[in-house]
Amino acid sequence: MLGVVNLDKPVGPTSHDMVALMRRLTGDRRIGHAGTLDPLASGVLPILVGAATRFSQELTGGRKRYTATIRLGATSATDDGEGPITVVGHAIPDDAAIQAALTGFVGTFDQLPPAFSARKLGGRTAHRAARNGQALALAPRTVTVDSIEVEDISRTNEAVDVTIDLRCGPGTYVRSIARDLGERLGCGGYLAALRRTEAAGLRVEDAITPGQLESLQAGGRLADALLPVAELLPLPQLRLSEQEADRFRHGSRIPVSDGPPSGRLAVFDARDQLLGIGTVAGGELQPEKVIQPGSAA
């Protein structure tokens, strides 16, 4: 089997749990995912099956969209609802001030990852070190937020929940935005809920649940859940003749006159079958990732 499953991950399981589920259903160890979702998050988790795992980098690196609820009035050691939670007790600004502060996160800026994250430093994983009371000094990294739209602001005596629709680039931590919003407003904040609605060109409206995957497998129709990886690669396309395709499969450089003069490309044969990814430089196509004959992408 080869392709991508647009999985709607529920709250609770880890992304690795979803990989394990797909391994059990397919009997194939070559299963991966594009873009981790924390256990408390739900939504689009692209599951890569078979040779599609070779394109994890390309599918992880695209734009993403989330519906997020930020709770103001408290902080969290993990920057989300997993806690521990500490009530700040400071006054929470009005709706206009909250919306104004959120606009400051639109654009490109340096963001400090959460102490409890999968980032690594010196071979150590941040969340494991933090749980041992030895939080790592993680460096900020540059991220881009394309837009933030406020959908709802709900107030109680103790907290304010701000629900937003957020579009961003790869590597953006929504937990960090929640934490930093609380700091800017002086009242504390953390991520109370998160649902990824778009990733890798996939939408949550079209996603299938783990239960639906189980039903498809029971009916011998698991392949119906697979989407062609070729349709999801965010790269320009180049088509080769039959002779050129054979050379590409064997790792040979190929002179090219059509297509982009340089850069990475999704490469297809004359029958529109995905051959892999190549890089054009100096008028030649160099194979980078090659799908072996017999695979269907």
PDB file of C-alpha atoms in Angstrom:
ATOM      1  CA  MET A   1       0.000   0.000   0.000  1.00  0.00           C
ATOM      2  CA  LEU A   2       1.160   3.517  -0.768  1.00  0.00           C
ATOM      3  CA  GLY A   3      -0.530   6.833  -0.073  1.00  0.00           C
ATOM      4  CA  VAL A   4      -1.674   9.319   2.551  1.00  0.00           C
ATOM      5  CA  VAL A   5      -4.572   8.996   4.988  1.00  0.00           C
ATOM      6  CA  ASN A   6      -6.290  12.222   6.033  1.00  0.00           C
ATOM      7  CA  LEU A   7      -6.881  11.151   9.626  1.00  0.00           C
ATOM      8  CA  ASP A   8      -8.987  13.097  12.125  1.00  0.00           C
ATOM      9  CA  LYS A   9      -7.007  12.435  15.301  1.00  0.00           C
ATOM     10  CA  PRO A  10      -9.150  12.573  18.449  1.00  0.00           C
ATOM     11  CA  VAL A  11      -8.140  14.188  21.728  1.00  0.00           C
ATOM     12  CA  GLY A  12      -6.214  11.741  23.923  1.00  0.00           C
ATOM     13  CA  PRO A  13      -4.034   9.502  21.742  1.00  0.00           C
ATOM     14  CA  THR A  14      -0.560  10.572  20.667  1.00  0.00           C
ATOM     15  CA  SER A  15       0.430  10.896  17.028  1.00  0.00           C
ATOM     16  CA  HIS A  16       2.543   7.766  17.496  1.00  0.00           C
ATOM     17  CA  ASP A  17      -0.575   5.927  18.711  1.00  0.00           C
ATOM     18  CA  MET A  18      -2.190   6.725  15.362  1.00  0.00           C
ATOM     19  CA  VAL A  19       0.874   5.423  13.523  1.00  0.00           C
ATOM     20  CA  ALA A  20       0.665   2.222  15.579  1.00  0.00           C
ATOM     21  CA  LEU A  21      -3.019   1.866  14.655  1.00  0.00           C
ATOM     22  CA  MET A  22      -2.234   2.130  10.947  1.00  0.00           C
ATOM     23  CA  ARG A  23       0.618  -0.360  11.283  1.00  0.00           C
ATOM     24  CA  ARG A  24      -1.793  -2.828  12.865  1.00  0.00           C
ATOM     25  CA  LEU A  25      -4.440  -2.311  10.196  1.00  0.00           C
ATOM     26  CA  THR A  26      -2.056  -2.556   7.242  1.00  0.00           C
ATOM     27  CA  GLY A  27       0.505  -5.006   8.605  1.00  0.00           C
ATOM     28  CA  ASP A  28       3.151  -2.613   7.230  1.00  0.00           C
ATOM     29  CA  ARG A  29       5.899  -1.113   9.401  1.00  0.00           C
ATOM     30  CA  ARG A  30       6.517   1.683   6.896  1.00  0.00           C
ATOM     31  CA  ILE A  31       4.019   4.096   8.442  1.00  0.00           C
ATOM     32  CA  GLY A  32       4.715   7.670   9.510  1.00  0.00           C
ATOM     33  CA  HIS A  33       2.990  11.016   9.947  1.00  0.00           C
ATOM     34  CA  ALA A  34       3.470  14.563   8.707  1.00  0.00           C
ATOM     35  CA  GLY A  35       3.319  17.074  11.559  1.00  0.00           C
ATOM     36  CA  THR A  36       2.893  15.952  15.171  1.00  0.00           C
ATOM     37  CA  LEU A  37      -0.266  16.719  17.142  1.00  0.00           C
ATOM     38  CA  ASP A  38      -0.094  16.761  20.943  1.00  0.00           C
ATOM     39  CA  PRO A  39      -2.422  14.367  22.841  1.00  0.00           C
ATOM     40  CA  LEU A  40      -4.714  17.269  23.841  1.00  0.00           C
ATOM     41  CA  ALA A  41      -5.070  18.370  20.203  1.00  0.00           C
ATOM     42  CA  SER A  42      -7.348  16.927  17.530  1.00  0.00           C
ATOM     43  CA  GLY A  43      -7.796  17.276  13.797  1.00  0.00           C
ATOM     44  CA  VAL A  44      -5.862  16.665  10.591  1.00  0.00           C
ATOM     45  CA  LEU A  45      -2.958  14.251  11.025  1.00  0.00           C
ATOM     46  CA  PRO A  46      -1.609  13.068   7.644  1.00  0.00           C
ATOM     47  CA  ILE A  47      -0.638   9.395   7.979  1.00  0.00           C
ATOM     48  CA  LEU A  48       1.963   8.268   5.444  1.00  0.00           C
ATOM     49  CA  VAL A  49       1.779   4.697   4.196  1.00  0.00           C
ATOM     50  CA  GLY A  50       4.519   2.722   2.460  1.00  0.00           C
ATOM     51  CA  ALA A  51       6.887   4.697   0.240  1.00  0.00           C
ATOM     52  CA  ALA A  52       4.895   7.863   1.023  1.00  0.00           C
ATOM     53  CA  THR A  53       6.976   8.046   4.220  1.00  0.00           C
ATOM     54  CA  ARG A  54       9.849   9.254   2.031  1.00  0.00           C
ATOM     55  CA  PHE A  55       7.973  12.523   1.475  1.00  0.00           C
ATOM     56  CA  SER A  56       7.436  13.419   5.134  1.00  0.00           C
ATOM     57  CA  GLN A  57       9.622  16.527   4.852  1.00  0.00           C
ATOM     58  CA  GLU A  58       7.621  17.949   1.955  1.00  0.00           C
ATOM     59  CA  LEU A  59       4.226  17.250   3.528  1.00  0.00           C
ATOM     60  CA  THR A  60       5.214  18.550   6.977  1.00  0.00           C
ATOM     61  CA  GLY A  61       6.593  21.847   5.732  1.00  0.00           C
ATOM     62  CA  GLY A  62       3.425  23.452   4.348  1.00  0.00           C
ATOM     63  CA  ARG A  63       0.964  25.992   5.731  1.00  0.00           C
ATOM     64  CA  LYS A  64      -1.389  24.952   8.531  1.00  0.00           C
ATOM     65  CA  ARG A  65      -4.679  26.150  10.001  1.00  0.00           C
ATOM     66  CA  TYR A  66      -6.047  25.732  13.530  1.00  0.00           C
ATOM     67  CA  THR A  67      -9.037  26.516  15.662  1.00  0.00           C
ATOM     68  CA  ALA A  68      -7.576  27.303  19.083  1.00  0.00           C
ATOM     69  CA  THR A  69      -9.033  28.300  22.444  1.00  0.00           C
ATOM     70  CA  ILE A  70      -6.732  30.397  24.639  1.00  0.00           C
ATOM     71  CA  ARG A  71      -7.632  30.637  28.317  1.00  0.00           C
ATOM     72  CA  LEU A  72      -6.606  33.903  29.959  1.00  0.00           C
ATOM     73  CA  GLY A  73      -6.249  34.375  33.708  1.00  0.00           C
ATOM     74  CA  ALA A  74      -3.817  31.536  34.475  1.00  0.00           C
ATOM     75  CA  THR A  75      -0.545  30.017  33.342  1.00  0.00           C
ATOM     76  CA  SER A  76       0.478  26.433  32.691  1.00  0.00           C
ATOM     77  CA  ALA A  77       3.873  24.784  33.083  1.00  0.00           C
ATOM     78  CA  THR A  78       3.256  23.033  29.764  1.00  0.00           C
ATOM     79  CA  ASP A  79       1.565  26.070  28.141  1.00  0.00           C
ATOM     80  CA  ASP A  80      -1.552  23.931  27.635  1.00  0.00           C
ATOM     81  CA  GLY A  81      -4.265  22.292  29.726  1.00  0.00           C
ATOM     82  CA  GLU A  82      -2.020  19.444  30.847  1.00  0.00           C
ATOM     83  CA  GLY A  83      -0.633  21.767  33.534  1.00  0.00           C
ATOM     84  CA  PRO A  84       0.070  22.226  36.356  1.00  0.00           C
ATOM     85  CA  ILE A  85      -2.136  25.340  36.168  1.00  0.00           C
ATOM     86  CA  THR A  86      -1.473  28.473  38.242  1.00  0.00           C
ATOM     87  CA  VAL A  87      -4.138  31.180  38.589  1.00  0.00           C
ATOM     88  CA  VAL A  88      -2.552  34.597  38.099  1.00  0.00           C
ATOM     89  CA  GLY A  89      -5.258  36.713  39.742  1.00  0.00           C
ATOM     90  CA  HIS A  90      -4.616  39.853  37.679  1.00  0.00           C
ATOM     91  CA  ALA A  91      -7.408  41.700  35.911  1.00  0.00           C
ATOM     92  CA  ILE A  92      -8.085  40.481  32.377  1.00  0.00           C
ATOM     93  CA  PRO A  93      -8.235  43.290  29.782  1.00  0.00           C
ATOM     94  CA  ASP A  94     -11.365  44.006  27.749  1.00  0.00           C
ATOM     95  CA  ASP A  95     -12.190  42.434  24.391  1.00  0.00           C
ATOM     96  CA  ALA A  96     -10.717  45.295  22.363  1.00  0.00           C
ATOM     97  CA  ALA A  97      -7.364  44.993  24.142  1.00  0.00           C
ATOM     98  CA  ILE A  98      -7.320  41.233  23.581  1.00  0.00           C
ATOM     99  CA  GLN A  99      -7.984  41.614  19.864  1.00  0.00           C
ATOM    100  CA  ALA A 100      -5.364  44.341  19.562  1.00  0.00           C
ATOM    101  CA  ALA A 101      -2.757  42.165  21.285  1.00  0.00           C
ATOM    102  CA  LEU A 102      -3.502  39.246  18.981  1.00  0.00           C
ATOM    103  CA  THR A 103      -2.783  41.356  15.885  1.00  0.00           C
ATOM    104  CA  GLY A 104       0.791  41.666  17.152  1.00  0.00           C
ATOM    105  CA  PHE A 105       1.320  37.974  16.435  1.00  0.00           C
ATOM    106  CA  VAL A 106       0.542  38.292  12.717  1.00  0.00           C
ATOM    107  CA  GLY A 107       3.696  38.347  10.620  1.00  0.00           C
ATOM    108  CA  THR A 108       7.174  36.854  10.872  1.00  0.00           C
ATOM    109  CA  PHE A 109       8.871  36.866  14.273  1.00  0.00           C
ATOM    110  CA  ASP A 110      11.101  34.869  16.622  1.00  0.00           C
ATOM    111  CA  GLN A 111       9.157  32.496  18.857  1.00  0.00           C
ATOM    112  CA  LEU A 112      10.388  30.666  21.970  1.00  0.00           C
ATOM    113  CA  PRO A 113       9.256  27.008  21.900  1.00  0.00           C
ATOM    114  CA  PRO A 114       7.449  25.603  24.964  1.00  0.00           C
ATOM    115  CA  ALA A 115       9.670  24.070  27.629  1.00  0.00           C
ATOM    116  CA  PHE A 116       7.586  20.894  27.203  1.00  0.00           C
ATOM    117  CA  SER A 117       8.113  20.258  23.484  1.00  0.00           C
ATOM    118  CA  ALA A 118       9.797  17.769  21.168  1.00  0.00           C
ATOM    119  CA  ARG A 119      12.673  20.150  20.446  1.00  0.00           C
ATOM    120  CA  LYS A 120      16.138  18.774  21.141  1.00  0.00           C
ATOM    121  CA  LEU A 121      19.310  20.367  22.466  1.00  0.00           C
ATOM    122  CA  GLY A 122      22.567  18.511  22.874  1.00  0.00           C
ATOM    123  CA  GLY A 123      20.835  15.195  22.230  1.00  0.00           C
ATOM    124  CA  ARG A 124      18.270  15.801  24.972  1.00  0.00           C
ATOM    125  CA  THR A 125      14.520  16.175  24.344  1.00  0.00           C
ATOM    126  CA  ALA A 126      12.976  19.284  25.903  1.00  0.00           C
ATOM    127  CA  HIS A 127       9.847  17.715  27.411  1.00  0.00           C
ATOM    128  CA  ARG A 128      11.802  14.875  29.025  1.00  0.00           C
ATOM    129  CA  ALA A 129      14.329  17.268  30.530  1.00  0.00           C
ATOM    130  CA  ALA A 130      11.540  19.552  31.784  1.00  0.00           C
ATOM    131  CA  ARG A 131       9.769  16.654  33.503  1.00  0.00           C
ATOM    132  CA  ASN A 132      13.041  15.932  35.318  1.00  0.00           C
ATOM    133  CA  GLY A 133      13.214  19.537  36.498  1.00  0.00           C
ATOM    134  CA  GLN A 134      16.025  20.393  34.085  1.00  0.00           C
ATOM    135  CA  ALA A 135      14.380  22.632  31.490  1.00  0.00           C
ATOM    136  CA  LEU A 136      16.572  23.208  28.432  1.00  0.00           C
ATOM    137  CA  ALA A 137      17.598  26.678  27.285  1.00  0.00           C
ATOM    138  CA  LEU A 138      15.884  26.413  23.905  1.00  0.00           C
ATOM    139  CA  ALA A 139      16.703  29.034  21.297  1.00  0.00           C
ATOM    140  CA  PRO A 140      13.907  31.015  19.626  1.00  0.00           C
ATOM    141  CA  ARG A 141      13.179  30.217  16.005  1.00  0.00           C
ATOM    142  CA  THR A 142      11.637  32.276  13.258  1.00  0.00           C
ATOM    143  CA  VAL A 143       7.985  31.505  12.473  1.00  0.00           C
ATOM    144  CA  THR A 144       5.283  33.114  10.350  1.00  0.00           C
ATOM    145  CA  VAL A 145       1.633  33.640  11.270  1.00  0.00           C
ATOM    146  CA  ASP A 146      -0.454  34.545   8.223  1.00  0.00           C
ATOM    147  CA  SER A 147      -3.656  35.568  10.000  1.00  0.00           C
ATOM    148  CA  ILE A 148      -5.561  35.415  13.286  1.00  0.00           C
ATOM    149  CA  GLU A 149      -9.332  35.872  13.357  1.00  0.00           C
ATOM    150  CA  VAL A 150     -11.177  36.051  16.679  1.00  0.00           C
ATOM    151  CA  GLU A 151     -14.239  33.784  16.593  1.00  0.00           C
ATOM    152  CA  ASP A 152     -15.450  34.156  20.175  1.00  0.00           C
ATOM    153  CA  ILE A 153     -14.568  35.687  23.543  1.00  0.00           C
ATOM    154  CA  SER A 154     -16.327  34.036  26.477  1.00  0.00           C
ATOM    155  CA  ARG A 155     -16.025  35.475  30.006  1.00  0.00           C
ATOM    156  CA  THR A 156     -16.576  33.909  33.426  1.00  0.00           C
ATOM    157  CA  ASN A 157     -15.679  35.155  36.896  1.00  0.00           C
ATOM    158  CA  GLU A 158     -12.321  33.371  36.841  1.00  0.00           C
ATOM    159  CA  ALA A 159     -11.167  33.247  33.235  1.00  0.00           C
ATOM    160  CA  VAL A 160     -11.686  34.366  29.656  1.00  0.00           C
ATOM    161  CA  ASP A 161     -11.692  31.913  26.753  1.00  0.00           C
ATOM    162  CA  VAL A 162     -10.617  33.363  23.413  1.00  0.00           C
ATOM    163  CA  THR A 163     -11.327  31.170  20.374  1.00  0.00           C
ATOM    164  CA  ILE A 164      -9.355  32.023  17.250  1.00  0.00           C
ATOM    165  CA  ASP A 165      -8.928  30.818  13.678  1.00  0.00           C
ATOM    166  CA  LEU A 166      -5.181  30.811  13.011  1.00  0.00           C
ATOM    167  CA  ARG A 167      -3.261  30.280   9.770  1.00  0.00           C
ATOM    168  CA  CYS A 168       0.483  29.818  10.039  1.00  0.00           C
ATOM    169  CA  GLY A 169       3.641  28.388   8.557  1.00  0.00           C
ATOM    170  CA  PRO A 170       5.551  25.284   9.650  1.00  0.00           C
ATOM    171  CA  GLY A 171       7.155  25.131  13.072  1.00  0.00           C
ATOM    172  CA  THR A 172       4.705  27.514  14.755  1.00  0.00           C
ATOM    173  CA  TYR A 173       3.731  26.580  18.310  1.00  0.00           C
ATOM    174  CA  VAL A 174       0.175  27.675  19.080  1.00  0.00           C
ATOM    175  CA  ARG A 175       0.927  26.980  22.755  1.00  0.00           C
ATOM    176  CA  SER A 176       3.633  29.628  22.620  1.00  0.00           C
ATOM    177  CA  ILE A 177       1.199  32.150  21.148  1.00  0.00           C
ATOM    178  CA  ALA A 178      -1.230  31.438  24.016  1.00  0.00           C
ATOM    179  CA  ARG A 179       1.539  31.816  26.595  1.00  0.00           C
ATOM    180  CA  ASP A 180       2.926  34.996  25.034  1.00  0.00           C
ATOM    181  CA  LEU A 181      -0.530  36.564  24.664  1.00  0.00           C
ATOM    182  CA  GLY A 182      -1.086  36.086  28.383  1.00  0.00           C
ATOM    183  CA  GLU A 183       2.282  37.697  29.108  1.00  0.00           C
ATOM    184  CA  ARG A 184       1.552  40.691  26.885  1.00  0.00           C
ATOM    185  CA  LEU A 185      -1.799  41.231  28.562  1.00  0.00           C
ATOM    186  CA  GLY A 186      -0.321  40.725  32.040  1.00  0.00           C
ATOM    187  CA  CYS A 187      -2.909  38.163  33.082  1.00  0.00           C
ATOM    188  CA  GLY A 188      -1.379  34.877  32.041  1.00  0.00           C
ATOM    189  CA  GLY A 189      -2.621  32.509  29.367  1.00  0.00           C
ATOM    190  CA  TYR A 190      -2.395  28.952  28.083  1.00  0.00           C
ATOM    191  CA  LEU A 191      -3.806  26.819  25.294  1.00  0.00           C
ATOM    192  CA  ALA A 192      -7.043  25.201  26.466  1.00  0.00           C
ATOM    193  CA  ALA A 193      -8.046  23.449  23.220  1.00  0.00           C
ATOM    194  CA  LEU A 194      -6.613  22.969  19.733  1.00  0.00           C
ATOM    195  CA  ARG A 195      -8.002  21.488  16.534  1.00  0.00           C
ATOM    196  CA  ARG A 196      -5.972  21.422  13.329  1.00  0.00           C
ATOM    197  CA  THR A 197      -8.323  22.115  10.461  1.00  0.00           C
ATOM    198  CA  GLU A 198      -5.852  22.098   7.555  1.00  0.00           C
ATOM    199  CA  ALA A 199      -2.399  20.597   6.910  1.00  0.00           C
ATOM    200  CA  ALA A 200      -0.510  19.261   3.888  1.00  0.00           C
ATOM    201  CA  GLY A 201      -3.337  20.440   1.639  1.00  0.00           C
ATOM    202  CA  LEU A 202      -5.861  18.328   3.597  1.00  0.00           C
ATOM    203  CA  ARG A 203      -8.984  19.641   5.354  1.00  0.00           C
ATOM    204  CA  VAL A 204     -10.609  18.327   8.494  1.00  0.00           C
ATOM    205  CA  GLU A 205     -13.997  18.312   6.741  1.00  0.00           C
ATOM    206  CA  ASP A 206     -12.690  15.506   4.526  1.00  0.00           C
ATOM    207  CA  ALA A 207     -10.838  13.569   7.241  1.00  0.00           C
ATOM    208  CA  ILE A 208     -11.778  10.108   8.497  1.00  0.00           C
ATOM    209  CA  THR A 209     -11.760   8.903  12.090  1.00  0.00           C
ATOM    210  CA  PRO A 210      -9.861   5.939  13.555  1.00  0.00           C
ATOM    211  CA  GLY A 211     -13.196   4.136  13.909  1.00  0.00           C
ATOM    212  CA  GLN A 212     -13.902   4.594  10.216  1.00  0.00           C
ATOM    213  CA  LEU A 213     -10.468   3.190   9.395  1.00  0.00           C
ATOM    214  CA  GLU A 214     -11.261   0.129  11.512  1.00  0.00           C
ATOM    215  CA  SER A 215     -14.538  -0.352   9.621  1.00  0.00           C
ATOM    216  CA  LEU A 216     -12.846  -0.026   6.224  1.00  0.00           C
ATOM    217  CA  GLN A 217     -10.244  -2.599   7.214  1.00  0.00           C
ATOM    218  CA  ALA A 218     -12.915  -5.000   8.466  1.00  0.00           C
ATOM    219  CA  GLY A 219     -14.658  -4.711   5.101  1.00  0.00           C
ATOM    220  CA  GLY A 220     -11.480  -5.217   3.083  1.00  0.00           C
ATOM    221  CA  ARG A 221     -11.624  -1.632   1.799  1.00  0.00           C
ATOM    222  CA  LEU A 222      -8.760   0.018   3.682  1.00  0.00           C
ATOM    223  CA  ALA A 223      -7.190   1.146   0.397  1.00  0.00           C
ATOM    224  CA  ASP A 224     -10.213   3.436  -0.084  1.00  0.00           C
ATOM    225  CA  ALA A 225      -8.772   5.687   2.648  1.00  0.00           C
ATOM    226  CA  LEU A 226      -5.519   6.286   0.742  1.00  0.00           C
ATOM    227  CA  LEU A 227      -4.933   9.511  -1.180  1.00  0.00           C
ATOM    228  CA  PRO A 228      -2.211   9.756  -3.867  1.00  0.00           C
ATOM    229  CA  VAL A 229       0.865  11.434  -2.398  1.00  0.00           C
ATOM    230  CA  ALA A 230       1.575  12.996  -5.804  1.00  0.00           C
ATOM    231  CA  GLU A 231      -1.453  15.275  -5.462  1.00  0.00           C
ATOM    232  CA  LEU A 232      -0.210  16.660  -2.136  1.00  0.00           C
ATOM    233  CA  LEU A 233       3.413  17.497  -2.894  1.00  0.00           C
ATOM    234  CA  PRO A 234       3.812  21.320  -2.820  1.00  0.00           C
ATOM    235  CA  LEU A 235       6.395  21.370  -5.628  1.00  0.00           C
ATOM    236  CA  PRO A 236       6.493  22.310  -9.324  1.00  0.00           C
ATOM    237  CA  GLN A 237       6.086  19.314 -11.607  1.00  0.00           C
ATOM    238  CA  LEU A 238       8.290  17.935 -14.374  1.00  0.00           C
ATOM    239  CA  ARG A 239       7.434  15.104 -16.778  1.00  0.00           C
ATOM    240  CA  LEU A 240      10.016  12.857 -18.383  1.00  0.00           C
ATOM    241  CA  SER A 241      10.008  10.635 -21.431  1.00  0.00           C
ATOM    242  CA  GLU A 242      10.089   6.866 -20.966  1.00  0.00           C
ATOM    243  CA  GLN A 243      13.844   6.762 -21.564  1.00  0.00           C
ATOM    244  CA  GLU A 244      14.480   9.692 -19.200  1.00  0.00           C
ATOM    245  CA  ALA A 245      12.244   8.128 -16.545  1.00  0.00           C
ATOM    246  CA  ASP A 246      14.281   4.923 -16.644  1.00  0.00           C
ATOM    247  CA  ARG A 247      17.493   6.917 -16.158  1.00  0.00           C
ATOM    248  CA  PHE A 248      15.913   8.859 -13.270  1.00  0.00           C
ATOM    249  CA  ARG A 249      14.931   5.622 -11.518  1.00  0.00           C
ATOM    250  CA  HIS A 250      18.554   4.483 -11.723  1.00  0.00           C
ATOM    251  CA  GLY A 251      19.867   7.714 -10.206  1.00  0.00           C
ATOM    252  CA  SER A 252      21.365   9.220 -13.363  1.00  0.00           C
ATOM    253  CA  ARG A 253      21.532  12.937 -14.069  1.00  0.00           C
ATOM    254  CA  ILE A 254      19.270  14.064 -16.906  1.00  0.00           C
ATOM    255  CA  PRO A 255      19.713  17.199 -19.061  1.00  0.00           C
ATOM    256  CA  VAL A 256      16.555  19.329 -18.972  1.00  0.00           C
ATOM    257  CA  SER A 257      15.485  22.200 -21.170  1.00  0.00           C
ATOM    258  CA  ASP A 258      11.827  22.573 -20.098  1.00  0.00           C
ATOM    259  CA  GLY A 259      10.521  23.528 -16.680  1.00  0.00           C
ATOM    260  CA  PRO A 260      12.052  25.678 -13.924  1.00  0.00           C
ATOM    261  CA  PRO A 261      15.770  26.459 -14.376  1.00  0.00           C
ATOM    262  CA  SER A 262      16.590  25.444 -10.798  1.00  0.00           C
ATOM    263  CA  GLY A 263      15.097  24.068  -7.578  1.00  0.00           C
ATOM    264  CA  ARG A 264      13.303  20.957  -6.361  1.00  0.00           C
ATOM    265  CA  LEU A 265      10.613  19.325  -8.496  1.00  0.00           C
ATOM    266  CA  ALA A 266       8.082  16.509  -8.296  1.00  0.00           C
ATOM    267  CA  VAL A 267       9.051  14.259 -11.211  1.00  0.00           C
ATOM    268  CA  PHE A 268       6.567  12.180 -13.226  1.00  0.00           C
ATOM    269  CA  ASP A 269       6.801   9.817 -16.180  1.00  0.00           C
ATOM    270  CA  ALA A 270       4.822  10.177 -19.403  1.00  0.00           C
ATOM    271  CA  ARG A 271       1.891   8.243 -17.831  1.00  0.00           C
ATOM    272  CA  ASP A 272       1.675  10.712 -14.932  1.00  0.00           C
ATOM    273  CA  GLN A 273       3.113   8.224 -12.423  1.00  0.00           C
ATOM    274  CA  LEU A 274       5.177   9.852  -9.685  1.00  0.00           C
ATOM    275  CA  LEU A 275       8.851   8.928  -9.995  1.00  0.00           C
ATOM    276  CA  GLY A 276      10.075  10.933  -7.025  1.00  0.00           C
ATOM    277  CA  ILE A 277      11.719  14.279  -6.333  1.00  0.00           C
ATOM    278  CA  GLY A 278      14.681  15.757  -8.143  1.00  0.00           C
ATOM    279  CA  THR A 279      16.712  18.951  -8.071  1.00  0.00           C
ATOM    280  CA  VAL A 280      17.510  20.993 -11.179  1.00  0.00           C
ATOM    281  CA  ALA A 281      20.844  22.814 -11.241  1.00  0.00           C
ATOM    282  CA  GLY A 282      23.072  23.781 -14.149  1.00  0.00           C
ATOM    283  CA  GLY A 283      20.565  22.476 -16.682  1.00  0.00           C
ATOM    284  CA  GLU A 284      20.551  18.965 -15.207  1.00  0.00           C
ATOM    285  CA  LEU A 285      18.033  17.040 -13.110  1.00  0.00           C
ATOM    286  CA  GLN A 286      19.585  15.153 -10.182  1.00  0.00           C
ATOM    287  CA  PRO A 287      17.383  12.424  -8.607  1.00  0.00           C
ATOM    288  CA  GLU A 288      16.910  13.038  -4.872  1.00  0.00           C
ATOM    289  CA  LYS A 289      14.111  10.690  -3.799  1.00  0.00           C
ATOM    290  CA  VAL A 290      13.108   7.844  -6.117  1.00  0.00           C
ATOM    291  CA  ILE A 291      10.076   5.540  -5.942  1.00  0.00           C
ATOM    292  CA  GLN A 292      11.016   2.084  -7.114  1.00  0.00           C
ATOM    293  CA  PRO A 293       9.119   0.517 -10.031  1.00  0.00           C
ATOM    294  CA  GLY A 294       5.969  -1.299  -9.009  1.00  0.00           C
ATOM    295  CA  SER A 295       4.842   1.331  -6.516  1.00  0.00           C
ATOM    296  CA  ALA A 296       1.716   3.372  -7.229  1.00  0.00           C
ATOM    297  CA  ALA A 297       1.683   6.941  -5.947  1.00  0.00           C
TER     298      ALA A 297
END
